[in-house]
């Protein structure tokens, strides 16, 4: 056996691991978004990784004024604070424009006037040659998809594969009103912020192949993925801020944090102190115990 001696001096630094939590400011944090916040924070802390908060306010029509700061204050009350300055997507339009220009220059995207109603006959999946031609007004821009299966390994859901052309169709990266879409912005931001692992709710499992497709077109690295089970209401729907799911109580954080830990299959200590609870939760964190709740969102399973 050959042993390679370690170089003299300091040991090589650990790879720069970086995680993130990227809430949309459409309301204050509710149980479901606290799952994503705490899940991503625990995963980051337990791996000695950085944890960065990004406010995804690119969709200004859905953004609620003041919700960004309310979210940040609530996170702080829960002991979850960004290791780096918080980034707002609304301040990064020039970066999205550059990515858009690169996609355009390479011929990866094309202008499209098809409306949602035009695509109803195709189950909402763009058939890659436009249904509506020579239409007036500003077009949306769609990215071409291919018949290749896009696959990745999710740390909770396992192998995920999707044929974008059949299951999603050519998708919009810039809307007719000029706004860049979430799919484009998130890919640019995760790359610019050097995110190495994305931990978020399983409602976005289905978006991941689109994001990997864009990463490949833009020559960006693909991070690792870990999707967390979705918190569903009693009728099986995802709890969301728009549904006005009850916001978590920032004045009494311990019970909500304990409930999230139980939901994520983690051990819970009994304590009245947020920092004590979080410290134990990091030490005992086990990604392998996170349930996948597959039965609850069978429609999202791709493997
Ligand atoms: N902004 C998205 C949300 O609040 C999350 C996006 C992501 O984590 O990629 O649902």
Coordinates of C-alpha atoms and ligand atoms in Angstrom, one line a residue:
X1 CA 0.0 0.0 0.0
X2 CA 1.3 3.4 -0.9
X3 CA 0.8 6.2 1.7
X4 CA 1.0 9.7 0.5
X5 CA 2.5 11.9 3.2
X6 CA 0.6 14.9 4.3
X7 CA 2.1 18.2 3.3
X8 CA 4.0 19.9 6.1
X9 CA 2.3 22.9 7.9
X10 CA -1.4 23.5 8.4
X11 CA -3.9 20.9 7.3
X12 CA -5.7 21.8 4.1
X13 CA -8.9 23.9 4.8
X14 CA -12.2 22.1 4.7
X15 CA -14.1 22.6 1.4
X16 CA -16.2 25.8 1.6
X17 CA -19.7 24.4 2.3
X18 CA -22.5 26.8 2.0
X19 CA -26.2 26.4 2.5
X20 CA -29.0 28.9 2.3
X21 CA -32.6 29.7 3.2
X22 CA -34.5 31.7 0.5
X23 CA -37.9 32.8 1.6
X24 CA -40.3 34.8 -0.6
X25 CA -41.6 37.8 1.3
X26 CA -45.3 37.0 0.8
X27 CA -46.1 36.9 4.5
X28 CA -44.5 36.1 7.8
X29 CA -43.0 32.7 8.6
X30 CA -45.4 29.9 9.2
X31 CA -44.8 26.3 10.3
X32 CA -43.9 25.2 6.7
X33 CA -41.4 27.9 6.1
X34 CA -39.9 27.4 9.6
X35 CA -39.3 23.7 8.6
X36 CA -37.2 24.9 5.6
X37 CA -35.4 27.6 7.7
X38 CA -34.6 25.2 10.6
X39 CA -33.9 22.2 8.3
X40 CA -31.4 24.1 6.2
X41 CA -29.8 25.8 9.3
X42 CA -29.4 22.4 11.1
X43 CA -27.9 20.8 8.0
X44 CA -25.5 23.6 7.6
X45 CA -24.5 23.9 11.2
X46 CA -24.1 20.1 11.6
X47 CA -21.6 20.1 8.7
X48 CA -19.7 23.2 9.7
X49 CA -21.2 25.0 6.7
X50 CA -22.2 28.6 6.3
X51 CA -25.9 29.4 6.2
X52 CA -27.0 32.4 4.2
X53 CA -30.5 34.0 4.0
X54 CA -31.7 35.4 0.6
X55 CA -35.0 37.3 0.2
X56 CA -36.6 36.1 -3.0
X57 CA -38.6 39.2 -3.9
X58 CA -38.2 39.0 -7.6
X59 CA -42.0 38.5 -8.0
X60 CA -42.9 41.9 -6.9
X61 CA -46.6 41.3 -7.5
X62 CA -46.6 38.7 -4.8
X63 CA -44.3 40.5 -2.4
X64 CA -46.0 42.0 0.7
X65 CA -44.5 45.2 1.9
X66 CA -42.5 44.8 5.2
X67 CA -42.7 40.9 5.0
X68 CA -39.0 40.7 4.3
X69 CA -38.0 42.5 7.6
X70 CA -40.7 40.6 9.5
X71 CA -39.2 37.3 8.3
X72 CA -35.7 38.3 9.3
X73 CA -36.9 39.5 12.8
X74 CA -38.8 36.2 13.3
X75 CA -35.7 34.2 12.2
X76 CA -33.6 36.1 14.7
X77 CA -36.1 35.4 17.5
X78 CA -35.7 31.7 16.6
X79 CA -31.9 31.9 16.9
X80 CA -31.4 31.7 13.1
X81 CA -29.3 34.4 11.7
X82 CA -27.5 34.7 8.3
X83 CA -23.8 34.2 8.4
X84 CA -23.4 36.8 5.6
X85 CA -25.3 40.0 4.6
X86 CA -28.8 39.1 3.5
X87 CA -29.2 39.4 -0.3
X88 CA -32.4 40.8 -1.9
X89 CA -33.2 39.5 -5.4
X90 CA -34.7 42.8 -6.4
X91 CA -31.2 44.3 -6.2
X92 CA -29.7 41.8 -8.6
X93 CA -31.6 42.4 -11.9
X94 CA -28.3 43.1 -13.7
X95 CA -27.1 39.6 -12.9
X96 CA -30.2 38.1 -14.2
X97 CA -30.0 40.2 -17.3
X98 CA -26.4 38.9 -18.0
X99 CA -27.6 35.3 -17.6
X100 CA -30.5 36.1 -19.9
X101 CA -28.1 37.7 -22.5
X102 CA -25.9 34.6 -22.4
X103 CA -28.8 32.3 -23.0
X104 CA -30.0 34.4 -25.8
X105 CA -26.5 34.6 -27.4
X106 CA -26.2 30.8 -27.3
X107 CA -29.7 30.3 -28.9
X108 CA -31.0 28.5 -25.8
X109 CA -34.1 30.7 -25.5
X110 CA -36.6 32.0 -27.9
X111 CA -39.4 34.6 -27.8
X112 CA -42.9 33.3 -27.4
X113 CA -46.4 34.8 -27.5
X114 CA -48.3 31.7 -26.4
X115 CA -50.7 32.4 -23.5
X116 CA -51.6 29.9 -20.9
X117 CA -55.0 29.5 -22.5
X118 CA -53.3 28.7 -25.9
X119 CA -51.5 25.8 -24.2
X120 CA -54.6 24.3 -22.5
X121 CA -54.9 21.9 -25.4
X122 CA -51.4 20.6 -24.6
X123 CA -52.0 20.1 -20.9
X124 CA -50.2 23.4 -20.3
X125 CA -46.9 21.9 -21.7
X126 CA -45.4 24.1 -24.4
X127 CA -45.0 21.9 -27.5
X128 CA -41.7 23.6 -28.4
X129 CA -43.0 25.1 -31.6
X130 CA -45.2 28.1 -30.7
X131 CA -49.0 27.7 -31.1
X132 CA -49.5 31.5 -31.5
X133 CA -47.4 33.0 -34.3
X134 CA -46.8 36.7 -35.4
X135 CA -48.5 38.0 -32.3
X136 CA -48.3 41.6 -31.2
X137 CA -46.8 42.9 -28.0
X138 CA -43.8 41.9 -26.0
X139 CA -43.0 38.2 -25.9
X140 CA -42.1 36.0 -23.0
X141 CA -38.8 34.1 -23.4
X142 CA -38.7 30.3 -23.1
X143 CA -35.8 28.0 -22.8
X144 CA -35.6 25.0 -25.0
X145 CA -35.8 21.6 -23.3
X146 CA -34.5 18.3 -24.6
X147 CA -35.5 14.7 -24.6
X148 CA -32.6 13.9 -22.2
X149 CA -33.6 12.7 -18.8
X150 CA -32.3 15.0 -16.1
X151 CA -31.4 13.1 -13.0
X152 CA -30.1 13.9 -9.6
X153 CA -29.8 12.2 -6.2
X154 CA -31.8 13.9 -3.5
X155 CA -30.5 13.1 0.1
X156 CA -34.0 12.4 1.3
X157 CA -36.0 11.4 -1.8
X158 CA -33.3 9.4 -3.5
X159 CA -32.9 9.3 -7.3
X160 CA -35.1 11.8 -9.1
X161 CA -35.4 11.8 -12.9
X162 CA -37.5 14.0 -15.2
X163 CA -37.9 14.3 -18.9
X164 CA -38.3 18.1 -19.2
X165 CA -39.7 18.0 -22.8
X166 CA -42.5 15.7 -21.8
X167 CA -43.3 16.6 -18.2
X168 CA -42.6 20.4 -18.2
X169 CA -42.1 21.6 -21.8
X170 CA -40.0 24.7 -22.8
X171 CA -40.4 26.9 -19.8
X172 CA -40.4 30.7 -19.3
X173 CA -37.2 32.5 -18.0
X174 CA -38.5 36.0 -18.7
X175 CA -42.2 36.9 -18.7
X176 CA -43.9 39.2 -21.2
X177 CA -43.9 42.0 -18.6
X178 CA -40.0 41.8 -18.6
X179 CA -39.7 40.1 -15.2
X180 CA -37.2 37.3 -14.8
X181 CA -38.7 34.2 -13.4
X182 CA -37.8 32.3 -10.2
X183 CA -36.2 29.5 -12.1
X184 CA -33.6 31.8 -13.7
X185 CA -33.0 34.0 -10.6
X186 CA -32.5 31.1 -8.2
X187 CA -29.9 29.4 -10.5
X188 CA -27.9 32.7 -10.9
X189 CA -28.1 33.4 -7.1
X190 CA -27.2 30.0 -5.9
X191 CA -24.1 30.0 -8.2
X192 CA -23.1 33.6 -7.3
X193 CA -23.4 32.8 -3.6
X194 CA -21.4 29.6 -4.0
X195 CA -24.2 27.4 -2.5
X196 CA -23.0 23.8 -2.3
X197 CA -26.1 22.2 -0.9
X198 CA -29.7 23.4 -1.3
X199 CA -32.1 22.4 1.5
X200 CA -35.7 23.4 0.9
X201 CA -39.3 22.1 0.8
X202 CA -40.3 19.1 -1.4
X203 CA -42.7 21.4 -3.4
X204 CA -39.5 22.4 -5.2
X205 CA -38.3 18.8 -6.0
X206 CA -40.2 19.2 -9.2
X207 CA -38.4 22.5 -10.1
X208 CA -34.9 21.0 -9.6
X209 CA -34.5 19.4 -13.0
X210 CA -35.4 22.8 -14.6
X211 CA -32.7 24.4 -12.5
X212 CA -30.1 21.8 -13.4
X213 CA -31.0 22.3 -17.1
X214 CA -30.3 26.1 -16.7
X215 CA -27.1 25.4 -14.7
X216 CA -25.8 23.3 -17.6
X217 CA -26.8 25.9 -20.2
X218 CA -25.1 28.6 -18.2
X219 CA -22.1 26.4 -17.3
X220 CA -22.7 26.7 -13.6
X221 CA -22.0 24.0 -11.0
X222 CA -24.9 21.9 -9.8
X223 CA -25.1 21.8 -6.0
X224 CA -26.3 18.9 -3.9
X225 CA -30.0 18.8 -3.0
X226 CA -31.9 17.8 0.1
X227 CA -35.7 18.3 0.0
X228 CA -37.7 18.4 3.2
X229 CA -41.1 16.9 3.6
X230 CA -44.0 19.3 3.2
X231 CA -46.1 20.4 6.0
X232 CA -49.7 19.8 4.8
X233 CA -53.0 21.0 6.2
X234 CA -55.8 18.6 7.2
X235 CA -57.1 18.5 3.6
X236 CA -53.6 17.5 2.3
X237 CA -52.7 20.8 0.8
X238 CA -49.4 22.5 1.4
X239 CA -49.5 25.1 4.1
X240 CA -48.5 28.4 2.5
X241 CA -48.2 32.0 3.4
X242 CA -50.9 32.8 0.8
X243 CA -53.2 30.4 2.6
X244 CA -52.7 32.6 5.6
X245 CA -51.5 29.7 7.6
X246 CA -51.0 30.8 11.1
X247 CA -47.6 32.6 11.5
X248 CA -45.3 31.1 14.1
X249 CA -45.2 32.9 17.4
X250 CA -41.9 34.7 17.6
X251 CA -42.5 35.6 21.2
X252 CA -42.5 31.9 22.2
X253 CA -40.1 30.2 19.8
X254 CA -39.3 27.0 21.8
X255 CA -42.6 25.1 21.2
X256 CA -42.5 25.9 17.4
X257 CA -38.9 24.8 17.1
X258 CA -39.6 21.6 19.0
X259 CA -42.6 20.9 16.8
X260 CA -40.4 21.3 13.7
X261 CA -37.8 19.0 15.1
X262 CA -40.4 16.3 15.7
X263 CA -41.7 16.9 12.2
X264 CA -38.2 16.4 10.8
X265 CA -37.8 13.1 12.7
X266 CA -35.1 14.6 15.0
X267 CA -34.5 14.2 18.7
X268 CA -35.9 16.9 20.9
X269 CA -34.6 18.0 24.3
X270 CA -36.8 19.6 26.9
X271 CA -35.5 23.1 27.6
X272 CA -36.9 26.6 27.8
X273 CA -33.9 28.1 26.1
X274 CA -33.7 28.6 22.3
X275 CA -29.9 28.4 22.1
X276 CA -29.8 25.3 24.3
X277 CA -32.4 23.6 22.1
X278 CA -30.6 24.5 18.9
X279 CA -27.2 23.4 20.3
X280 CA -28.6 20.0 21.1
X281 CA -30.4 19.8 17.8
X282 CA -27.2 20.4 15.9
X283 CA -25.3 17.8 17.8
X284 CA -28.0 15.2 17.3
X285 CA -29.0 16.1 13.8
X286 CA -29.4 13.1 11.6
X287 CA -30.4 13.7 7.9
X288 CA -31.2 10.0 7.6
X289 CA -34.1 10.4 10.0
X290 CA -35.9 13.0 8.0
X291 CA -39.1 11.3 6.7
X292 CA -40.0 11.7 3.1
X293 CA -43.8 11.6 3.5
X294 CA -44.0 10.2 -0.1
X295 CA -47.6 9.2 0.3
X296 CA -48.5 12.9 0.9
X297 CA -47.2 14.1 -2.4
X298 CA -47.1 11.2 -4.7
X299 CA -47.6 13.5 -7.7
X300 CA -44.1 14.8 -7.1
X301 CA -42.3 11.5 -7.2
X302 CA -40.2 11.0 -10.3
X303 CA -38.2 8.0 -9.5
Ligands
LIG1 N1 -38.5 31.4 -2.5 C1 -39.0 30.1 -2.4 C2 -40.2 30.0 -1.4 O1 -40.2 30.8 -0.5 C3 -38.0 29.1 -2.1 C4 -37.0 28.9 -3.2 C5 -35.9 27.9 -3.0 O2 -35.6 27.6 -1.9 O3 -35.3 27.6 -4.0 O4 -41.0 29.1 -1.5

